């Protein structure tokens, strides 16, 4: 079953066409990689999926719901969660508070119930706290729960962003260069983490430059160049595609 | 949090404040009353500016809204002044929602300018009595004294307990709010709006809600002000008041209630103590502000020391 479908998506910034007539699907339960050279429009595709800005043409559907025109927080509540290429944590808040952001829309209480400290509100806080700590433990950050986000090591910040996204209980998790800035060992651990996320039944769409990660973690790759899709298929097939080799893989690592 | 001296210091502060009027003459009690009113206003502004990071330099407009609502209801409809408290809060809150709605998405510096504009428009509307019920530049007088269970509050000592009681209640309620889903949402907004929205937080809603809540508190402070003065006029709600409140929040360490209280004491209290030096005191005051911002830009008691 297709969880996410992009249908002839086009997005221009002024004169620049960042995404050109792109269509693809993400099957439920899969790990799909979106790759391509710098400036190919990968991040823009992510931003369109999460409704950061409107697109000019096309349609996006997620679990049979049309996402066109929905505000970002609404799209998140439908079951999509994301991380950012240049980490966007709440820098001056603790790791725990960061993850609690992901619990936010799963909670109810507002101004009055908080001021009055109603039992339901306290219970909800307690549950959110426990759930957030579980997510921190899941990415291996439970010891750093009370550390301010900006004081975490770079790789830990990336994992904290994943924990925050997972706390929303997404059906689809989209990761923008999750291994960016990670060393080899951290990347290895990340591949393991992605596998464990998939085991939780979460579908994953990721952008990544690290070919080792992409080849090992993804079942399907979609290749963009200059905003357009130039290839799609299983990693083994894509890596042998002449267009892809010319555009991207050939220029970079390929042992 | 982890500092064991903190609860002790706070308890001590509370006791000192509770018995202070017994040892002070009426003038100093009145100074403390002023400080209390500014503390109330600044605590409300702190939600908007300190917790949510929305630049609002028109807070006096909401204060005025509350004070005038209370004064009109009391003088025209003989509603006991303290009964108007929720209505004043509501009026100021709704007014804030109406003015914030079209502008709240603006970026920091633009929002700052718009709120300055709102403050000025309200003041000028009051001066010119555009509604025909606010008494123009002379304002409204003859506001009746507040009564609590039949006891008429008229001395500064009595107002002291009314005002500081409300401050204490505010601290209690806002502290709970800060530690809640709502309070955290405000911080997410301040730290990174895109990430907040991307985590499922309806940022537009929280921006409006916090404006409404902060303004409602200013409105209620306005009622207490009207009750204390028995006469109000537009000059009490000038641009300078908004600036002073903005200063108190930033100086205190945006987001920290103890810091905001301390700053209210310094910014409002100190100039009063040095009244005999008249104009020189404002010079010193300005200098102190400048030095503070250079040597301690994070405020007296920053929100997080960790
Ligand atoms: N908000 C924006 N405004 C204008 N141009 C943008 C914006 N976002 C991306 N672009 C442009 O769109 C193109 C694709 O960018 P991006 O999606 O970030 O590429 P990738 O993630 O594949 O490296 C680039 O040329 C970039 O400069
Ligand atoms: Mg990118």
GROMACS .gro file of C-alpha atoms in nm, chain B:
model
  306
  256UNK     CA    1   1.591   2.425   4.113
  257UNK     CA    2   1.874   2.231   4.267
  258UNK     CA    3   1.979   2.523   4.483
  259UNK     CA    4   1.856   2.441   4.838
  260UNK     CA    5   1.876   2.809   4.935
  261UNK     CA    6   1.622   2.911   4.675
  262UNK     CA    7   1.299   2.804   4.852
  263UNK     CA    8   1.439   2.947   5.176
  264UNK     CA    9   1.517   3.280   5.013
  265UNK     CA   10   1.171   3.286   4.858
  266UNK     CA   11   1.000   3.209   5.188
  267UNK     CA   12   1.202   3.484   5.355
  268UNK     CA   13   1.108   3.728   5.080
  269UNK     CA   14   0.740   3.638   5.121
  270UNK     CA   15   0.754   3.696   5.497
  271UNK     CA   16   0.936   4.027   5.461
  272UNK     CA   17   0.679   4.141   5.202
  273UNK     CA   18   0.390   4.022   5.419
  274UNK     CA   19   0.492   4.226   5.723
  275UNK     CA   20   0.654   4.521   5.544
  276UNK     CA   21   0.355   4.757   5.570
  277UNK     CA   22   0.361   4.727   5.949
  278UNK     CA   23   0.699   4.899   5.960
  279UNK     CA   24   0.673   5.148   5.675
  280UNK     CA   25   0.503   5.484   5.650
  281UNK     CA   26   0.224   5.545   5.400
  282UNK     CA   27   0.459   5.691   5.139
  283UNK     CA   28   0.680   5.385   5.118
  284UNK     CA   29   0.382   5.152   5.124
  285UNK     CA   30   0.250   5.343   4.828
  286UNK     CA   31   0.581   5.296   4.649
  287UNK     CA   32   0.551   4.924   4.716
  288UNK     CA   33   0.199   4.934   4.576
  289UNK     CA   34   0.330   5.088   4.256
  290UNK     CA   35   0.596   4.822   4.237
  291UNK     CA   36   0.329   4.556   4.284
  292UNK     CA   37   0.120   4.692   3.998
  293UNK     CA   38   0.422   4.706   3.768
  294UNK     CA   39   0.518   4.356   3.880
  295UNK     CA   40   0.172   4.233   3.779
  296UNK     CA   41   0.195   4.402   3.443
  297UNK     CA   42   0.549   4.279   3.386
  298UNK     CA   43   0.459   3.922   3.479
  299UNK     CA   44   0.188   3.931   3.213
  300UNK     CA   45   0.423   4.087   2.959
  301UNK     CA   46   0.682   3.827   3.054
  302UNK     CA   47   0.457   3.556   2.914
  303UNK     CA   48   0.443   3.736   2.580
  304UNK     CA   49   0.794   3.874   2.561
  305UNK     CA   50   0.995   3.649   2.792
  306UNK     CA   51   0.834   3.310   2.745
  307UNK     CA   52   0.708   3.333   2.388
  308UNK     CA   53   0.963   3.585   2.258
  309UNK     CA   54   0.705   3.811   2.095
  310UNK     CA   55   0.813   4.175   2.097
  311UNK     CA   56   0.533   4.377   2.248
  312UNK     CA   57   0.603   4.742   2.329
  313UNK     CA   58   0.240   4.843   2.357
  314UNK     CA   59   0.145   4.668   2.677
  315UNK     CA   60   0.012   4.993   2.829
  316UNK     CA   61  -0.274   4.976   2.577
  317UNK     CA   62  -0.409   4.661   2.743
  318UNK     CA   63  -0.355   4.814   3.086
  319UNK     CA   64  -0.559   5.116   2.974
  320UNK     CA   65  -0.828   4.893   2.830
  321UNK     CA   66  -0.873   4.724   3.166
  322UNK     CA   67  -0.859   5.042   3.372
  323UNK     CA   68  -1.115   5.220   3.154
  324UNK     CA   69  -1.345   4.920   3.139
  325UNK     CA   70  -1.345   4.908   3.518
  326UNK     CA   71  -1.390   5.285   3.550
  327UNK     CA   72  -1.678   5.303   3.303
  328UNK     CA   73  -1.859   5.005   3.450
  329UNK     CA   74  -1.816   5.143   3.798
  330UNK     CA   75  -1.903   5.508   3.742
  331UNK     CA   76  -2.183   5.458   3.488
  332UNK     CA   77  -2.336   5.132   3.598
  333UNK     CA   78  -2.239   5.131   3.966
  334UNK     CA   79  -2.085   4.787   3.941
  335UNK     CA   80  -1.855   4.741   4.243
  336UNK     CA   81  -1.503   4.802   4.122
  337UNK     CA   82  -1.359   4.463   4.219
  338UNK     CA   83  -1.644   4.286   4.046
  339UNK     CA   84  -1.529   4.439   3.722
  340UNK     CA   85  -1.199   4.253   3.753
  341UNK     CA   86  -1.291   3.958   3.528
  342UNK     CA   87  -1.472   4.187   3.284
  343UNK     CA   88  -1.171   4.417   3.255
  344UNK     CA   89  -0.950   4.117   3.198
  345UNK     CA   90  -1.187   3.987   2.935
  346UNK     CA   91  -1.214   4.324   2.760
  347UNK     CA   92  -0.837   4.369   2.746
  348UNK     CA   93  -0.787   4.009   2.637
  349UNK     CA   94  -1.042   4.029   2.357
  350UNK     CA   95  -0.903   4.362   2.245
  351UNK     CA   96  -0.556   4.205   2.229
  352UNK     CA   97  -0.686   3.912   2.025
  353UNK     CA   98  -0.848   4.151   1.781
  354UNK     CA   99  -0.539   4.365   1.731
  355UNK     CA  100  -0.291   4.078   1.742
  356UNK     CA  101  -0.470   3.857   1.493
  357UNK     CA  102  -0.364   4.037   1.176
  358UNK     CA  103  -0.012   4.119   1.295
  359UNK     CA  104   0.106   3.841   1.520
  360UNK     CA  105   0.276   3.653   1.237
  361UNK     CA  106   0.510   3.947   1.180
  362UNK     CA  107   0.876   3.904   1.264
  363UNK     CA  108   1.016   4.049   1.586
  364UNK     CA  109   1.114   4.398   1.482
  365UNK     CA  110   0.798   4.456   1.277
  366UNK     CA  111   0.576   4.332   1.556
  367UNK     CA  112   0.754   4.573   1.791
  368UNK     CA  113   0.669   4.868   1.570
  369UNK     CA  114   0.308   4.760   1.525
  370UNK     CA  115   0.256   4.722   1.901
  371UNK     CA  116   0.403   5.066   1.959
  372UNK     CA  117   0.145   5.191   1.710
  373UNK     CA  118  -0.137   5.013   1.891
  374UNK     CA  119  -0.031   5.170   2.221
  375UNK     CA  120  -0.030   5.516   2.072
  376UNK     CA  121  -0.362   5.474   1.894
  377UNK     CA  122  -0.530   5.368   2.217
  378UNK     CA  123  -0.383   5.661   2.408
  379UNK     CA  124  -0.481   5.914   2.140
  380UNK     CA  125  -0.829   5.763   2.114
  381UNK     CA  126  -0.866   5.813   2.489
  382UNK     CA  127  -0.735   6.169   2.481
  383UNK     CA  128  -0.984   6.258   2.209
  384UNK     CA  129  -1.263   6.065   2.374
  385UNK     CA  130  -1.358   5.893   2.050
  386UNK     CA  131  -1.599   5.661   2.230
  387UNK     CA  132  -1.767   5.948   2.414
  388UNK     CA  133  -1.748   5.772   2.749
  389UNK     CA  134  -1.384   5.802   2.854
  390UNK     CA  135  -1.376   6.169   2.951
  391UNK     CA  136  -1.105   6.279   2.708
  392UNK     CA  137  -0.780   6.415   2.847
  393UNK     CA  138  -0.936   6.461   3.192
  394UNK     CA  139  -1.019   6.096   3.217
  395UNK     CA  140  -1.271   5.945   3.455
  396UNK     CA  141  -1.302   6.038   3.821
  397UNK     CA  142  -1.518   5.937   4.111
  398UNK     CA  143  -1.436   5.567   4.088
  399UNK     CA  144  -1.560   5.411   4.408
  400UNK     CA  145  -1.340   5.249   4.670
  401UNK     CA  146  -1.317   4.874   4.657
  402UNK     CA  147  -1.486   4.671   4.928
  403UNK     CA  148  -1.397   4.321   5.036
  404UNK     CA  149  -1.670   4.150   5.240
  405UNK     CA  150  -1.805   4.488   5.340
  406UNK     CA  151  -1.463   4.622   5.437
  407UNK     CA  152  -1.379   4.939   5.246
  408UNK     CA  153  -1.022   4.952   5.121
  409UNK     CA  154  -0.884   5.304   5.130
  410UNK     CA  155  -0.547   5.317   5.302
  411UNK     CA  156  -0.227   5.231   5.118
  412UNK     CA  157  -0.172   4.949   5.371
  413UNK     CA  158  -0.497   4.789   5.268
  414UNK     CA  159  -0.428   4.828   4.899
  415UNK     CA  160  -0.091   4.675   4.965
  416UNK     CA  161  -0.246   4.345   5.062
  417UNK     CA  162  -0.493   4.356   4.776
  418UNK     CA  163  -0.223   4.422   4.516
  419UNK     CA  164   0.047   4.195   4.654
  420UNK     CA  165  -0.207   3.922   4.721
  421UNK     CA  166  -0.287   3.935   4.351
  422UNK     CA  167   0.083   3.931   4.269
  423UNK     CA  168   0.129   3.620   4.485
  424UNK     CA  169  -0.166   3.449   4.318
  425UNK     CA  170  -0.027   3.544   3.977
  426UNK     CA  171   0.313   3.396   4.057
  427UNK     CA  172   0.149   3.076   4.175
  428UNK     CA  173  -0.067   3.042   3.865
  429UNK     CA  174   0.204   3.143   3.619
  430UNK     CA  175   0.450   2.906   3.778
  431UNK     CA  176   0.212   2.618   3.714
  432UNK     CA  177   0.153   2.744   3.364
  433UNK     CA  178   0.525   2.759   3.295
  434UNK     CA  179   0.560   2.392   3.387
  435UNK     CA  180   0.279   2.284   3.159
  436UNK     CA  181   0.206   2.197   2.799
  437UNK     CA  182   0.100   2.557   2.737
  438UNK     CA  183   0.414   2.701   2.897
  439UNK     CA  184   0.643   2.473   2.702
  440UNK     CA  185   0.466   2.559   2.376
  441UNK     CA  186   0.550   2.925   2.439
  442UNK     CA  187   0.917   2.836   2.481
  443UNK     CA  188   0.918   2.630   2.161
  444UNK     CA  189   0.779   2.934   1.986
  445UNK     CA  190   1.057   3.153   2.121
  446UNK     CA  191   1.335   2.907   2.047
  447UNK     CA  192   1.244   2.804   1.693
  448UNK     CA  193   0.907   2.863   1.534
  449UNK     CA  194   0.970   2.636   1.235
  450UNK     CA  195   1.076   2.347   1.457
  451UNK     CA  196   0.777   2.408   1.686
  452UNK     CA  197   0.531   2.396   1.399
  453UNK     CA  198   0.722   2.098   1.260
  454UNK     CA  199   0.673   1.916   1.588
  455UNK     CA  200   0.296   1.960   1.572
  456UNK     CA  201   0.256   2.282   1.771
  457UNK     CA  202  -0.005   2.520   1.631
  458UNK     CA  203   0.217   2.825   1.655
  459UNK     CA  204  -0.043   3.073   1.530
  460UNK     CA  205  -0.282   2.968   1.806
  461UNK     CA  206  -0.023   3.002   2.081
  462UNK     CA  207   0.088   3.343   1.964
  463UNK     CA  208  -0.268   3.468   1.986
  464UNK     CA  209  -0.342   3.287   2.311
  465UNK     CA  210  -0.041   3.432   2.489
  466UNK     CA  211  -0.122   3.781   2.368
  467UNK     CA  212  -0.474   3.739   2.500
  468UNK     CA  213  -0.360   3.601   2.833
  469UNK     CA  214  -0.087   3.860   2.893
  470UNK     CA  215  -0.329   4.137   2.798
  471UNK     CA  216  -0.601   3.998   3.024
  472UNK     CA  217  -0.359   4.023   3.312
  473UNK     CA  218  -0.277   4.380   3.219
  474UNK     CA  219  -0.651   4.448   3.212
  475UNK     CA  220  -0.695   4.315   3.564
  476UNK     CA  221  -0.396   4.518   3.682
  477UNK     CA  222  -0.579   4.812   3.525
  478UNK     CA  223  -0.878   4.749   3.750
  479UNK     CA  224  -0.658   4.751   4.059
  480UNK     CA  225  -0.497   5.072   3.936
  481UNK     CA  226  -0.835   5.239   3.882
  482UNK     CA  227  -0.948   5.126   4.226
  483UNK     CA  228  -0.635   5.259   4.390
  484UNK     CA  229  -0.635   5.596   4.215
  485UNK     CA  230  -1.015   5.655   4.197
  486UNK     CA  231  -0.931   5.873   3.899
  487UNK     CA  232  -0.768   5.767   3.573
  488UNK     CA  233  -0.656   5.961   3.267
  489UNK     CA  234  -0.474   5.880   2.943
  490UNK     CA  235  -0.140   6.010   3.068
  491UNK     CA  236  -0.109   5.708   3.298
  492UNK     CA  237  -0.093   5.484   2.990
  493UNK     CA  238   0.174   5.655   2.785
  494UNK     CA  239   0.432   5.496   2.557
  495UNK     CA  240   0.682   5.536   2.839
  496UNK     CA  241   0.486   5.288   3.053
  497UNK     CA  242   0.518   5.026   2.779
  498UNK     CA  243   0.889   5.098   2.753
  499UNK     CA  244   0.938   5.064   3.129
  500UNK     CA  245   0.755   4.730   3.129
  501UNK     CA  246   0.958   4.605   2.836
  502UNK     CA  247   1.270   4.711   3.024
  503UNK     CA  248   1.165   4.531   3.342
  504UNK     CA  249   1.118   4.202   3.158
  505UNK     CA  250   1.445   4.223   2.965
  506UNK     CA  251   1.642   4.351   3.263
  507UNK     CA  252   1.502   4.079   3.487
  508UNK     CA  253   1.610   3.806   3.247
  509UNK     CA  254   1.326   3.732   3.009
  510UNK     CA  255   1.137   3.423   3.120
  511UNK     CA  256   1.240   3.430   3.486
  512UNK     CA  257   0.969   3.545   3.726
  513UNK     CA  258   1.203   3.610   4.021
  514UNK     CA  259   1.418   3.822   3.791
  515UNK     CA  260   1.115   4.014   3.669
  516UNK     CA  261   1.011   4.087   4.028
  517UNK     CA  262   1.360   4.200   4.119
  518UNK     CA  263   1.373   4.424   3.814
  519UNK     CA  264   1.034   4.575   3.905
  520UNK     CA  265   1.179   4.669   4.245
  521UNK     CA  266   1.487   4.825   4.088
  522UNK     CA  267   1.325   5.004   3.796
  523UNK     CA  268   1.024   5.138   3.989
  524UNK     CA  269   1.157   5.145   4.344
  525UNK     CA  270   1.501   5.297   4.307
  526UNK     CA  271   1.394   5.616   4.125
  527UNK     CA  272   1.133   5.668   4.399
  528UNK     CA  273   1.393   5.638   4.674
  529UNK     CA  274   1.609   5.900   4.508
  530UNK     CA  275   1.328   6.139   4.438
  531UNK     CA  276   1.505   6.439   4.596
  532UNK     CA  277   1.772   6.425   4.328
  533UNK     CA  278   1.493   6.482   4.077
  534UNK     CA  279   1.633   6.499   3.726
  535UNK     CA  280   1.972   6.350   3.807
  536UNK     CA  281   1.807   6.024   3.907
  537UNK     CA  282   1.677   5.960   3.556
  538UNK     CA  283   2.027   6.026   3.424
  539UNK     CA  284   2.174   5.771   3.663
  540UNK     CA  285   1.887   5.536   3.583
  541UNK     CA  286   1.959   5.555   3.211
  542UNK     CA  287   2.327   5.496   3.271
  543UNK     CA  288   2.264   5.196   3.493
  544UNK     CA  289   2.042   5.047   3.222
  545UNK     CA  290   2.312   5.091   2.961
  546UNK     CA  291   2.582   4.940   3.179
  547UNK     CA  292   2.354   4.651   3.272
  548UNK     CA  293   2.283   4.563   2.911
  549UNK     CA  294   2.654   4.568   2.832
  550UNK     CA  295   2.787   4.368   3.125
  551UNK     CA  296   2.485   4.141   3.173
  552UNK     CA  297   2.282   4.118   2.853
  553UNK     CA  298   2.111   3.798   2.972
  554UNK     CA  299   1.940   3.995   3.251
  555UNK     CA  300   1.973   3.997   3.630
  556UNK     CA  301   1.847   3.641   3.673
  557UNK     CA  302   1.854   3.468   3.336
  558UNK     CA  303   1.592   3.200   3.271
  559UNK     CA  304   1.850   2.920   3.267
  560UNK     CA  305   2.188   2.930   3.432
  561UNK     CA  306   2.280   2.575   3.342
   0.00000   0.00000   0.00000
